[in-house]
Amino acid sequence: FTREPTIARGRRARGAQPAVRLARLGLAGENLTNRQSMRCQVSPDETALQQLHDQTGWTPGAEHIRPDAASRAQKELLFSNLDTMWASPGDWVMHQVFSSPTQRRADGRRCVVEAPPPGRFALRPQPFPYLLPVGTQHLVLWSSSPRAATSADAITAAIADALDAEHGGGRSGGGGDFVWYENPKKSVVDARLHHVQVFWRPPPQPP
């Protein structure tokens, strides 16, 4: 993971557009591609993702939800090392993403001294990105709150705030389009944390 500033508790999504319910279902309406901006949750269902991809061209479809063989091998190696060196993958994430201090246990594995305060978000590049449409980038949003305490609206707002701050000059909606979903098969499952997959279309570069 590349260290980036942690995003504070999210507000209502900046630059969000109406008719989000259709996009959350992954079932694009006729006017979906005509909207100026798309920033919302979508369904992880492969059929729904493909329907949405057919409408947008840049969101992931059924063929875009897995990394390539090399990335899969790197991921397997990482998690094998984590099992040896860390109390849990969640402890490693809290240290890498939220800079939580660690200590070594009697068995030699490292663990965090305490979990990060709840309500924090951090947007990071996905280290094992899926094979996505050209121009779409794969990110991960981490939350220091449990899943039950992390609302969909807060997730959307945190992503929007981070992208607008880093890539939109602080302008609402200026950081580009994105969709996100919660992976049904997570590699890191920890009751202290929550994370979602983010698929981002950067804003056009000025001429």
mmCIF file of C-alpha atoms in Angstrom:
data_model
loop_
_atom_site.group_PDB
_atom_site.id
_atom_site.type_symbol
_atom_site.label_atom_id
_atom_site.label_comp_id
_atom_site.label_asym_id
_atom_site.label_seq_id
_atom_site.Cartn_x
_atom_site.Cartn_y
_atom_site.Cartn_z
ATOM 1 C CA PHE A 1 0.000 0.000 0.000
ATOM 2 C CA THR A 2 1.111 3.564 -0.687
ATOM 3 C CA ARG A 3 0.633 5.794 2.310
ATOM 4 C CA GLU A 4 -1.797 8.656 1.696
ATOM 5 C CA PRO A 5 -3.615 11.082 4.005
ATOM 6 C CA THR A 6 -6.431 9.469 5.949
ATOM 7 C CA ILE A 7 -9.848 10.877 5.169
ATOM 8 C CA ALA A 8 -11.955 12.031 8.101
ATOM 9 C CA ARG A 9 -15.518 10.877 8.681
ATOM 10 C CA GLY A 10 -17.391 11.190 5.398
ATOM 11 C CA ARG A 11 -20.192 13.617 4.708
ATOM 12 C CA ARG A 12 -22.892 13.300 2.095
ATOM 13 C CA ALA A 13 -21.278 12.564 -1.242
ATOM 14 C CA ARG A 14 -20.080 15.630 -3.060
ATOM 15 C CA GLY A 15 -20.922 15.664 -6.734
ATOM 16 C CA ALA A 16 -23.363 12.764 -6.337
ATOM 17 C CA GLN A 17 -26.167 12.580 -8.867
ATOM 18 C CA PRO A 18 -29.841 11.548 -8.570
ATOM 19 C CA ALA A 19 -31.249 8.152 -9.547
ATOM 20 C CA VAL A 20 -28.601 6.351 -7.529
ATOM 21 C CA ARG A 21 -30.926 3.460 -6.721
ATOM 22 C CA LEU A 22 -30.706 2.055 -10.251
ATOM 23 C CA ALA A 23 -26.930 2.208 -10.182
ATOM 24 C CA ARG A 24 -26.782 0.561 -6.763
ATOM 25 C CA LEU A 25 -28.671 -2.358 -8.226
ATOM 26 C CA GLY A 26 -26.228 -2.423 -11.124
ATOM 27 C CA LEU A 27 -29.156 -2.002 -13.519
ATOM 28 C CA ALA A 28 -28.412 1.063 -15.592
ATOM 29 C CA GLY A 29 -31.374 3.111 -16.721
ATOM 30 C CA GLU A 30 -31.656 4.705 -20.147
ATOM 31 C CA ASN A 31 -30.461 8.069 -18.820
ATOM 32 C CA LEU A 32 -27.505 6.657 -16.894
ATOM 33 C CA THR A 33 -24.918 7.300 -19.604
ATOM 34 C CA ASN A 34 -26.300 10.803 -20.129
ATOM 35 C CA ARG A 35 -25.629 11.894 -16.557
ATOM 36 C CA GLN A 36 -22.704 14.219 -16.103
ATOM 37 C CA SER A 37 -21.332 12.232 -13.180
ATOM 38 C CA MET A 38 -21.652 8.743 -11.712
ATOM 39 C CA ARG A 39 -20.581 8.249 -8.098
ATOM 40 C CA CYS A 40 -22.369 5.479 -6.273
ATOM 41 C CA GLN A 41 -22.564 1.936 -4.951
ATOM 42 C CA VAL A 42 -23.294 -0.891 -7.395
ATOM 43 C CA SER A 43 -24.159 -4.542 -7.037
ATOM 44 C CA PRO A 44 -21.289 -7.078 -7.105
ATOM 45 C CA ASP A 45 -23.518 -9.519 -9.003
ATOM 46 C CA GLU A 46 -21.758 -10.442 -12.257
ATOM 47 C CA THR A 47 -24.877 -10.142 -14.392
ATOM 48 C CA ALA A 48 -25.691 -6.729 -12.957
ATOM 49 C CA LEU A 49 -22.090 -5.578 -13.399
ATOM 50 C CA GLN A 50 -22.115 -6.651 -17.041
ATOM 51 C CA GLN A 51 -25.366 -4.777 -17.664
ATOM 52 C CA LEU A 52 -23.854 -1.660 -16.181
ATOM 53 C CA HIS A 53 -20.606 -2.084 -18.128
ATOM 54 C CA ASP A 54 -22.587 -2.374 -21.353
ATOM 55 C CA GLN A 55 -24.132 1.001 -20.539
ATOM 56 C CA THR A 56 -21.019 2.866 -19.377
ATOM 57 C CA GLY A 57 -18.047 1.157 -21.017
ATOM 58 C CA TRP A 58 -15.759 2.017 -18.094
ATOM 59 C CA THR A 59 -17.277 0.265 -15.065
ATOM 60 C CA PRO A 60 -16.167 -3.351 -14.487
ATOM 61 C CA GLY A 61 -18.078 -6.080 -16.245
ATOM 62 C CA ALA A 62 -18.156 -9.804 -15.621
ATOM 63 C CA GLU A 63 -14.689 -10.186 -17.185
ATOM 64 C CA HIS A 64 -13.133 -7.419 -15.081
ATOM 65 C CA ILE A 65 -13.486 -8.638 -11.494
ATOM 66 C CA ARG A 66 -10.297 -10.664 -11.033
ATOM 67 C CA PRO A 67 -6.567 -9.886 -11.096
ATOM 68 C CA ASP A 68 -4.220 -11.514 -13.588
ATOM 69 C CA ALA A 69 -2.193 -14.622 -12.743
ATOM 70 C CA ALA A 70 0.902 -12.676 -11.699
ATOM 71 C CA SER A 71 -1.059 -10.480 -9.288
ATOM 72 C CA ARG A 72 -2.822 -13.523 -7.836
ATOM 73 C CA ALA A 73 0.534 -15.173 -7.180
ATOM 74 C CA GLN A 74 1.848 -12.026 -5.479
ATOM 75 C CA LYS A 75 -1.273 -11.851 -3.337
ATOM 76 C CA GLU A 76 -0.945 -15.478 -2.258
ATOM 77 C CA LEU A 77 2.684 -14.892 -1.301
ATOM 78 C CA LEU A 78 1.802 -11.793 0.713
ATOM 79 C CA PHE A 79 -0.909 -13.530 2.697
ATOM 80 C CA SER A 80 1.342 -16.505 3.297
ATOM 81 C CA ASN A 81 3.906 -14.152 4.824
ATOM 82 C CA LEU A 82 1.232 -12.369 6.860
ATOM 83 C CA ASP A 83 0.179 -15.662 8.411
ATOM 84 C CA THR A 84 3.742 -16.123 9.611
ATOM 85 C CA MET A 85 4.589 -12.603 10.705
ATOM 86 C CA TRP A 86 1.333 -10.999 11.876
ATOM 87 C CA ALA A 87 -1.385 -11.861 14.369
ATOM 88 C CA SER A 88 -3.914 -11.289 11.589
ATOM 89 C CA PRO A 89 -4.160 -9.596 8.200
ATOM 90 C CA GLY A 90 -6.332 -6.984 9.906
ATOM 91 C CA ASP A 91 -3.496 -6.022 12.245
ATOM 92 C CA TRP A 92 -1.217 -5.557 9.245
ATOM 93 C CA VAL A 93 -3.811 -3.363 7.506
ATOM 94 C CA MET A 94 -4.300 -1.201 10.591
ATOM 95 C CA HIS A 95 -0.550 -0.645 10.767
ATOM 96 C CA GLN A 96 -0.018 -0.050 7.033
ATOM 97 C CA VAL A 97 -3.127 2.006 6.315
ATOM 98 C CA PHE A 98 -3.890 3.784 9.594
ATOM 99 C CA SER A 99 -0.342 3.834 11.071
ATOM 100 C CA SER A 100 -1.420 2.017 14.224
ATOM 101 C CA PRO A 101 1.583 1.228 16.482
ATOM 102 C CA THR A 102 2.463 -2.430 16.925
ATOM 103 C CA GLN A 103 4.090 -4.767 19.394
ATOM 104 C CA ARG A 104 5.483 -8.268 19.158
ATOM 105 C CA ARG A 105 3.583 -11.062 20.877
ATOM 106 C CA ALA A 106 5.150 -13.964 22.718
ATOM 107 C CA ASP A 107 4.739 -16.132 19.610
ATOM 108 C CA GLY A 108 6.778 -13.644 17.558
ATOM 109 C CA ARG A 109 3.873 -12.297 15.527
ATOM 110 C CA ARG A 110 3.189 -8.569 15.431
ATOM 111 C CA CYS A 111 -0.145 -7.042 16.429
ATOM 112 C CA VAL A 112 -1.444 -3.512 16.856
ATOM 113 C CA VAL A 113 -1.315 -2.007 20.327
ATOM 114 C CA GLU A 114 -4.802 -0.612 19.773
ATOM 115 C CA ALA A 115 -7.142 -0.259 16.823
ATOM 116 C CA PRO A 116 -7.413 3.151 15.124
ATOM 117 C CA PRO A 117 -10.245 5.419 16.284
ATOM 118 C CA PRO A 118 -13.532 4.603 14.548
ATOM 119 C CA GLY A 119 -14.900 6.878 11.863
ATOM 120 C CA ARG A 120 -11.738 7.230 9.792
ATOM 121 C CA PHE A 121 -11.424 6.429 6.092
ATOM 122 C CA ALA A 122 -8.399 5.918 3.862
ATOM 123 C CA LEU A 123 -8.413 5.542 0.089
ATOM 124 C CA ARG A 124 -5.552 3.462 -1.321
ATOM 125 C CA PRO A 125 -4.526 1.959 -4.661
ATOM 126 C CA GLN A 126 -5.516 -1.701 -4.876
ATOM 127 C CA PRO A 127 -2.153 -3.554 -4.756
ATOM 128 C CA PHE A 128 -3.626 -6.468 -6.730
ATOM 129 C CA PRO A 129 -5.827 -4.693 -9.281
ATOM 130 C CA TYR A 130 -8.396 -6.397 -11.429
ATOM 131 C CA LEU A 131 -8.063 -6.478 -15.213
ATOM 132 C CA LEU A 132 -10.233 -3.435 -15.825
ATOM 133 C CA PRO A 133 -11.353 -1.512 -18.909
ATOM 134 C CA VAL A 134 -8.713 0.858 -20.248
ATOM 135 C CA GLY A 135 -8.686 4.092 -18.253
ATOM 136 C CA THR A 136 -10.382 2.666 -15.149
ATOM 137 C CA GLN A 137 -8.315 2.445 -11.967
ATOM 138 C CA HIS A 138 -8.810 0.094 -9.016
ATOM 139 C CA LEU A 139 -8.733 1.514 -5.487
ATOM 140 C CA VAL A 140 -9.705 0.299 -2.006
ATOM 141 C CA LEU A 141 -11.478 2.357 0.641
ATOM 142 C CA TRP A 142 -10.682 1.253 4.192
ATOM 143 C CA SER A 143 -12.837 2.184 7.168
ATOM 144 C CA SER A 144 -11.626 2.021 10.766
ATOM 145 C CA SER A 145 -15.194 1.271 11.851
ATOM 146 C CA PRO A 146 -16.895 -2.128 11.751
ATOM 147 C CA ARG A 147 -19.071 -2.949 8.769
ATOM 148 C CA ALA A 148 -22.310 -2.416 10.709
ATOM 149 C CA ALA A 149 -21.195 1.085 11.688
ATOM 150 C CA THR A 150 -20.143 2.136 8.180
ATOM 151 C CA SER A 151 -23.040 3.331 6.041
ATOM 152 C CA ALA A 152 -23.130 3.280 2.260
ATOM 153 C CA ASP A 153 -23.657 7.052 2.185
ATOM 154 C CA ALA A 154 -20.572 7.599 4.361
ATOM 155 C CA ILE A 155 -18.511 5.374 2.058
ATOM 156 C CA THR A 156 -19.633 7.239 -1.069
ATOM 157 C CA ALA A 157 -18.933 10.589 0.590
ATOM 158 C CA ALA A 158 -15.465 9.523 1.763
ATOM 159 C CA ILE A 159 -14.477 8.371 -1.723
ATOM 160 C CA ALA A 160 -15.815 11.560 -3.295
ATOM 161 C CA ASP A 161 -14.033 13.781 -0.780
ATOM 162 C CA ALA A 162 -10.711 11.995 -1.269
ATOM 163 C CA LEU A 163 -10.832 12.077 -5.063
ATOM 164 C CA ASP A 164 -12.002 15.679 -5.231
ATOM 165 C CA ALA A 165 -9.257 16.771 -2.852
ATOM 166 C CA GLU A 166 -6.473 14.899 -4.649
ATOM 167 C CA HIS A 167 -7.560 15.134 -8.272
ATOM 168 C CA GLY A 168 -10.298 17.753 -8.534
ATOM 169 C CA GLY A 169 -8.687 20.795 -6.969
ATOM 170 C CA GLY A 170 -11.144 20.532 -4.096
ATOM 171 C CA ARG A 171 -14.047 21.167 -6.473
ATOM 172 C CA SER A 172 -17.169 19.124 -5.793
ATOM 173 C CA GLY A 173 -17.390 16.412 -8.439
ATOM 174 C CA GLY A 174 -14.040 17.388 -9.940
ATOM 175 C CA GLY A 175 -12.243 14.177 -8.991
ATOM 176 C CA GLY A 176 -13.861 11.994 -11.608
ATOM 177 C CA ASP A 177 -16.483 9.253 -11.644
ATOM 178 C CA PHE A 178 -16.458 6.131 -9.504
ATOM 179 C CA VAL A 179 -18.507 3.134 -8.482
ATOM 180 C CA TRP A 180 -17.894 0.802 -5.560
ATOM 181 C CA TYR A 181 -19.043 -2.476 -4.141
ATOM 182 C CA GLU A 182 -18.367 -4.728 -1.186
ATOM 183 C CA ASN A 183 -16.592 -7.877 -2.318
ATOM 184 C CA PRO A 184 -18.624 -10.941 -1.278
ATOM 185 C CA LYS A 185 -15.350 -12.897 -0.863
ATOM 186 C CA LYS A 186 -13.013 -10.696 1.148
ATOM 187 C CA SER A 187 -9.356 -11.521 1.676
ATOM 188 C CA VAL A 188 -9.232 -9.460 4.878
ATOM 189 C CA VAL A 189 -12.076 -10.169 7.296
ATOM 190 C CA ASP A 190 -11.730 -8.344 10.602
ATOM 191 C CA ALA A 191 -14.522 -7.226 12.916
ATOM 192 C CA ARG A 192 -12.656 -3.980 13.619
ATOM 193 C CA LEU A 193 -12.466 -2.901 9.969
ATOM 194 C CA HIS A 194 -14.445 -2.613 6.776
ATOM 195 C CA HIS A 195 -13.346 -2.113 3.175
ATOM 196 C CA VAL A 196 -14.832 -1.883 -0.311
ATOM 197 C CA GLN A 197 -13.557 -2.075 -3.874
ATOM 198 C CA VAL A 198 -13.561 1.230 -5.779
ATOM 199 C CA PHE A 199 -13.423 1.626 -9.570
ATOM 200 C CA TRP A 200 -12.435 5.116 -10.628
ATOM 201 C CA ARG A 201 -12.486 6.941 -13.934
ATOM 202 C CA PRO A 202 -10.114 9.904 -13.528
ATOM 203 C CA PRO A 203 -11.299 13.312 -14.756
ATOM 204 C CA PRO A 204 -10.214 14.401 -18.235
ATOM 205 C CA GLN A 205 -6.878 16.145 -18.347
ATOM 206 C CA PRO A 206 -6.928 19.755 -19.545
ATOM 207 C CA PRO A 207 -5.531 20.294 -23.057
#
